[in-house]
PDB file of C-alpha atoms in Angstrom:
ATOM      1  CA  GLN A   1      19.406 -76.289 -78.349  1.00  0.00           C
ATOM      2  CA  GLY A   2      15.665 -74.525 -78.199  1.00  0.00           C
ATOM      3  CA  HIS A   3      17.384 -71.502 -76.894  1.00  0.00           C
ATOM      4  CA  VAL A   4      18.689 -68.138 -77.390  1.00  0.00           C
ATOM      5  CA  MET A   5      22.200 -66.928 -76.189  1.00  0.00           C
ATOM      6  CA  ALA A   6      22.607 -62.955 -76.070  1.00  0.00           C
ATOM      7  CA  CYS A   7      24.813 -60.586 -74.642  1.00  0.00           C
ATOM      8  CA  PHE A   8      23.314 -57.797 -73.111  1.00  0.00           C
ATOM      9  CA  GLY A   9      25.943 -55.321 -72.273  1.00  0.00           C
ATOM     10  CA  SER A  10      28.709 -55.626 -69.582  1.00  0.00           C
ATOM     11  CA  TRP A  11      26.895 -56.374 -66.788  1.00  0.00           C
ATOM     12  CA  CYS A  12      26.430 -60.278 -67.912  1.00  0.00           C
ATOM     13  CA  GLU A  13      28.119 -62.000 -70.229  1.00  0.00           C
ATOM     14  CA  TYR A  14      24.794 -64.275 -71.789  1.00  0.00           C
ATOM     15  CA  MET A  15      21.402 -64.533 -71.299  1.00  0.00           C
ATOM     16  CA  CYS A  16      19.332 -67.137 -72.216  1.00  0.00           C
ATOM     17  CA  VAL A  17      15.813 -66.692 -73.698  1.00  0.00           C
ATOM     18  CA  ARG A  18      13.708 -70.058 -74.195  1.00  0.00           C
ATOM     19  CA  ALA A  19      10.094 -71.067 -74.184  1.00  0.00           C
ATOM     20  CA  CYS A  20       8.486 -73.188 -72.190  1.00  0.00           C
ATOM     21  CA  GLU A  21       7.711 -76.590 -73.782  1.00  0.00           C
ATOM     22  CA  ASN A  22       6.395 -78.255 -70.924  1.00  0.00           C
ATOM     23  CA  SER A  23       3.804 -77.303 -68.285  1.00  0.00           C
ATOM     24  CA  GLN A  24       5.564 -74.803 -65.892  1.00  0.00           C
ATOM     25  CA  ASN A  25       4.304 -76.067 -62.773  1.00  0.00           C
ATOM     26  CA  THR A  26       6.782 -78.947 -63.409  1.00  0.00           C
ATOM     27  CA  TYR A  27       9.701 -77.318 -63.677  1.00  0.00           C
ATOM     28  CA  ALA A  28      11.134 -79.744 -66.600  1.00  0.00           C
ATOM     29  CA  ASP A  29      12.289 -76.260 -68.969  1.00  0.00           C
ATOM     30  CA  LEU A  30      14.951 -75.446 -66.142  1.00  0.00           C
ATOM     31  CA  ASP A  31      16.600 -79.411 -66.603  1.00  0.00           C
ATOM     32  CA  PHE A  32      19.482 -78.161 -69.120  1.00  0.00           C
ATOM     33  CA  ILE A  33      20.710 -76.140 -66.997  1.00  0.00           C
ATOM     34  CA  ILE A  34      22.210 -79.078 -65.777  1.00  0.00           C
ATOM     35  CA  PRO A  35      24.489 -80.817 -67.812  1.00  0.00           C
ATOM     36  CA  ALA A  36      23.572 -84.697 -68.258  1.00  0.00           C
ATOM     37  CA  SER A  37      27.490 -85.227 -67.854  1.00  0.00           C
ATOM     38  CA  VAL A  38      28.054 -83.978 -64.699  1.00  0.00           C
ATOM     39  CA  THR A  39      30.149 -85.086 -62.028  1.00  0.00           C
ATOM     40  CA  SER A  40      31.733 -82.004 -60.458  1.00  0.00           C
ATOM     41  CA  PRO A  41      30.631 -78.326 -59.803  1.00  0.00           C
ATOM     42  CA  TRP A  42      33.204 -77.128 -62.203  1.00  0.00           C
ATOM     43  CA  ASP A  43      30.248 -78.939 -64.635  1.00  0.00           C
ATOM     44  CA  ILE A  44      27.649 -76.223 -63.887  1.00  0.00           C
ATOM     45  CA  PRO A  45      27.912 -73.196 -65.655  1.00  0.00           C
ATOM     46  CA  LYS A  46      27.880 -70.221 -62.605  1.00  0.00           C
ATOM     47  CA  THR A  47      23.820 -69.506 -63.247  1.00  0.00           C
ATOM     48  CA  TYR A  48      21.541 -66.826 -61.922  1.00  0.00           C
ATOM     49  CA  LEU A  49      18.003 -67.991 -61.918  1.00  0.00           C
ATOM     50  CA  TYR A  50      15.425 -65.262 -61.844  1.00  0.00           C
ATOM     51  CA  VAL A  51      11.692 -65.790 -60.524  1.00  0.00           C
ATOM     52  CA  ASP A  52       8.788 -63.327 -59.491  1.00  0.00           C
ATOM     53  CA  ASP A  53       8.048 -65.191 -56.864  1.00  0.00           C
ATOM     54  CA  ILE A  54       9.507 -66.559 -53.473  1.00  0.00           C
ATOM     55  CA  ARG A  55       7.379 -69.437 -53.088  1.00  0.00           C
ATOM     56  CA  LYS A  56       8.393 -70.422 -56.690  1.00  0.00           C
ATOM     57  CA  GLY A  57      11.763 -70.098 -56.157  1.00  0.00           C
ATOM     58  CA  GLY A  58      12.217 -72.309 -53.351  1.00  0.00           C
ATOM     59  CA  GLU A  59      10.112 -74.881 -55.202  1.00  0.00           C
ATOM     60  CA  ILE A  60      12.720 -74.088 -58.068  1.00  0.00           C
ATOM     61  CA  VAL A  61      15.690 -74.670 -55.199  1.00  0.00           C
ATOM     62  CA  ASP A  62      13.611 -78.446 -54.240  1.00  0.00           C
ATOM     63  CA  TYR A  63      13.306 -79.273 -57.931  1.00  0.00           C
ATOM     64  CA  LEU A  64      16.828 -78.412 -59.280  1.00  0.00           C
ATOM     65  CA  ASN A  65      18.598 -79.992 -56.029  1.00  0.00           C
ATOM     66  CA  ARG A  66      16.318 -83.624 -56.761  1.00  0.00           C
ATOM     67  CA  PHE A  67      17.287 -83.461 -60.625  1.00  0.00           C
ATOM     68  CA  LEU A  68      20.844 -82.502 -59.735  1.00  0.00           C
ATOM     69  CA  ALA A  69      20.701 -86.030 -56.883  1.00  0.00           C
ATOM     70  CA  GLN A  70      19.213 -87.948 -60.324  1.00  0.00           C
ATOM     71  CA  ARG A  71      22.291 -86.731 -62.352  1.00  0.00           C
ATOM     72  CA  ALA A  72      24.926 -86.819 -59.914  1.00  0.00           C
ATOM     73  CA  PRO A  73      24.388 -88.369 -56.333  1.00  0.00           C
ATOM     74  CA  SER A  74      27.805 -87.463 -55.217  1.00  0.00           C
ATOM     75  CA  LEU A  75      27.012 -83.622 -55.630  1.00  0.00           C
ATOM     76  CA  SER A  76      23.092 -83.976 -54.310  1.00  0.00           C
ATOM     77  CA  ASN A  77      24.435 -82.425 -50.677  1.00  0.00           C
ATOM     78  CA  ALA A  78      27.180 -80.140 -52.009  1.00  0.00           C
ATOM     79  CA  GLY A  79      24.566 -77.126 -51.464  1.00  0.00           C
ATOM     80  CA  LEU A  80      25.286 -75.960 -55.408  1.00  0.00           C
ATOM     81  CA  ILE A  81      21.623 -74.514 -55.738  1.00  0.00           C
ATOM     82  CA  ARG A  82      20.702 -71.732 -53.153  1.00  0.00           C
ATOM     83  CA  PRO A  83      18.028 -69.354 -52.881  1.00  0.00           C
ATOM     84  CA  TYR A  84      18.605 -65.385 -53.040  1.00  0.00           C
ATOM     85  CA  ASN A  85      15.903 -63.289 -51.608  1.00  0.00           C
ATOM     86  CA  ALA A  86      15.114 -60.655 -49.233  1.00  0.00           C
ATOM     87  CA  THR A  87      13.622 -63.388 -46.415  1.00  0.00           C
ATOM     88  CA  MET A  88      17.417 -64.516 -46.273  1.00  0.00           C
ATOM     89  CA  SER A  89      19.180 -62.736 -43.912  1.00  0.00           C
ATOM     90  CA  HIS A  90      22.083 -60.220 -44.735  1.00  0.00           C
ATOM     91  CA  GLU A  91      24.466 -62.352 -43.392  1.00  0.00           C
ATOM     92  CA  TYR A  92      23.452 -65.449 -45.314  1.00  0.00           C
ATOM     93  CA  ARG A  93      22.837 -63.179 -49.179  1.00  0.00           C
ATOM     94  CA  GLN A  94      26.421 -61.919 -48.212  1.00  0.00           C
ATOM     95  CA  ALA A  95      28.019 -65.449 -47.617  1.00  0.00           C
ATOM     96  CA  ALA A  96      25.913 -66.929 -50.501  1.00  0.00           C
ATOM     97  CA  MET A  97      27.191 -63.919 -52.862  1.00  0.00           C
ATOM     98  CA  LYS A  98      30.795 -64.637 -51.779  1.00  0.00           C
ATOM     99  CA  ALA A  99      30.380 -68.627 -51.946  1.00  0.00           C
ATOM    100  CA  PHE A 100      28.602 -68.262 -55.672  1.00  0.00           C
ATOM    101  CA  CYS A 101      31.951 -66.267 -56.841  1.00  0.00           C
ATOM    102  CA  GLU A 102      34.177 -68.817 -55.691  1.00  0.00           C
ATOM    103  CA  LYS A 103      35.879 -71.262 -57.332  1.00  0.00           C
ATOM    104  CA  PRO A 104      34.708 -74.697 -56.424  1.00  0.00           C
ATOM    105  CA  PRO A 105      36.597 -76.257 -54.019  1.00  0.00           C
ATOM    106  CA  GLU A 106      38.533 -79.634 -54.655  1.00  0.00           C
ATOM    107  CA  SER A 107      36.373 -81.478 -51.338  1.00  0.00           C
ATOM    108  CA  ARG A 108      33.197 -80.670 -49.779  1.00  0.00           C
ATOM    109  CA  SER A 109      33.805 -79.681 -45.841  1.00  0.00           C
ATOM    110  CA  GLU A 110      31.887 -76.792 -45.053  1.00  0.00           C
ATOM    111  CA  SER A 111      28.107 -76.957 -43.696  1.00  0.00           C
ATOM    112  CA  ASN A 112      25.189 -77.441 -46.086  1.00  0.00           C
ATOM    113  CA  ASP A 113      22.012 -75.913 -43.716  1.00  0.00           C
ATOM    114  CA  ALA A 114      20.235 -73.528 -44.981  1.00  0.00           C
ATOM    115  CA  GLU A 115      21.901 -70.790 -42.765  1.00  0.00           C
ATOM    116  CA  THR A 116      25.113 -71.747 -43.886  1.00  0.00           C
ATOM    117  CA  PRO A 117      25.699 -71.582 -47.633  1.00  0.00           C
ATOM    118  CA  SER A 118      28.626 -73.877 -48.787  1.00  0.00           C
ATOM    119  CA  GLN A 119      31.622 -72.729 -49.796  1.00  0.00           C
ATOM    120  CA  CYS A 120      30.548 -73.113 -53.663  1.00  0.00           C
ATOM    121  CA  ILE A 121      27.401 -71.900 -54.940  1.00  0.00           C
ATOM    122  CA  ARG A 122      27.041 -72.983 -58.831  1.00  0.00           C
ATOM    123  CA  ILE A 123      23.138 -71.696 -59.308  1.00  0.00           C
ATOM    124  CA  LEU A 124      21.473 -68.749 -57.319  1.00  0.00           C
ATOM    125  CA  VAL A 125      17.830 -68.635 -57.916  1.00  0.00           C
ATOM    126  CA  CYS A 126      17.032 -65.149 -57.152  1.00  0.00           C
ATOM    127  CA  THR A 127      13.891 -63.110 -56.442  1.00  0.00           C
ATOM    128  CA  ASP A 128      16.201 -60.058 -55.717  1.00  0.00           C
ATOM    129  CA  ALA A 129      18.490 -57.985 -57.674  1.00  0.00           C
ATOM    130  CA  ALA A 130      21.556 -60.126 -57.045  1.00  0.00           C
ATOM    131  CA  GLY A 131      24.128 -57.708 -57.830  1.00  0.00           C
ATOM    132  CA  MET A 132      26.649 -57.672 -60.638  1.00  0.00           C
ATOM    133  CA  VAL A 133      29.426 -60.230 -60.952  1.00  0.00           C
ATOM    134  CA  SER A 134      31.725 -59.796 -63.759  1.00  0.00           C
ATOM    135  CA  ALA A 135      32.144 -63.034 -64.336  1.00  0.00           C
ATOM    136  CA  SER A 136      31.433 -65.230 -67.408  1.00  0.00           C
ATOM    137  CA  LEU A 137      27.555 -66.048 -65.992  1.00  0.00           C
ATOM    138  CA  PHE A 138      24.377 -67.884 -67.177  1.00  0.00           C
ATOM    139  CA  VAL A 139      21.482 -65.923 -66.414  1.00  0.00           C
ATOM    140  CA  TYR A 140      17.550 -67.203 -67.065  1.00  0.00           C
ATOM    141  CA  PHE A 141      14.742 -65.624 -66.421  1.00  0.00           C
ATOM    142  CA  VAL A 142      11.375 -67.483 -65.005  1.00  0.00           C
ATOM    143  CA  SER A 143       8.408 -65.669 -65.075  1.00  0.00           C
ATOM    144  CA  GLN A 144       4.770 -66.539 -64.811  1.00  0.00           C
ATOM    145  CA  ARG A 145       3.742 -63.425 -67.244  1.00  0.00           C
ATOM    146  CA  ASP A 146       2.862 -64.047 -70.568  1.00  0.00           C
ATOM    147  CA  LEU A 147       5.757 -63.460 -73.581  1.00  0.00           C
ATOM    148  CA  ARG A 148       3.514 -62.417 -76.649  1.00  0.00           C
TER     149      ARG A 148
END
């Protein structure tokens, strides 16, 4: 599928390294993170997506949420994709990490506003070290640096 999965020690199970095929400002190379046949939160692998710029991280959250709305309209307002960075309050980051570690709920009933993470997050777009979670994770790094 055009990417390499590799194990890099005990801090995470997998890391994905993938060459960009599209213009970086389109974020289209991130489409593979959300499966084509997504129908529930369970279908989206837990993913840390690391970005080296807070503004670009916000753009990626917006892009992935729009893309999720195209693939699964019923999940588009579930709050499954969230930012995680130093501009967020300590309370938000703590709640976001808890929601990321939770199993997906059977139904959505939590508030999904920007300061209250939903009870289940599947993708965290991070510019901070989001901590180490022992569960199986899919980690994807996005960098504007040349990888020559």
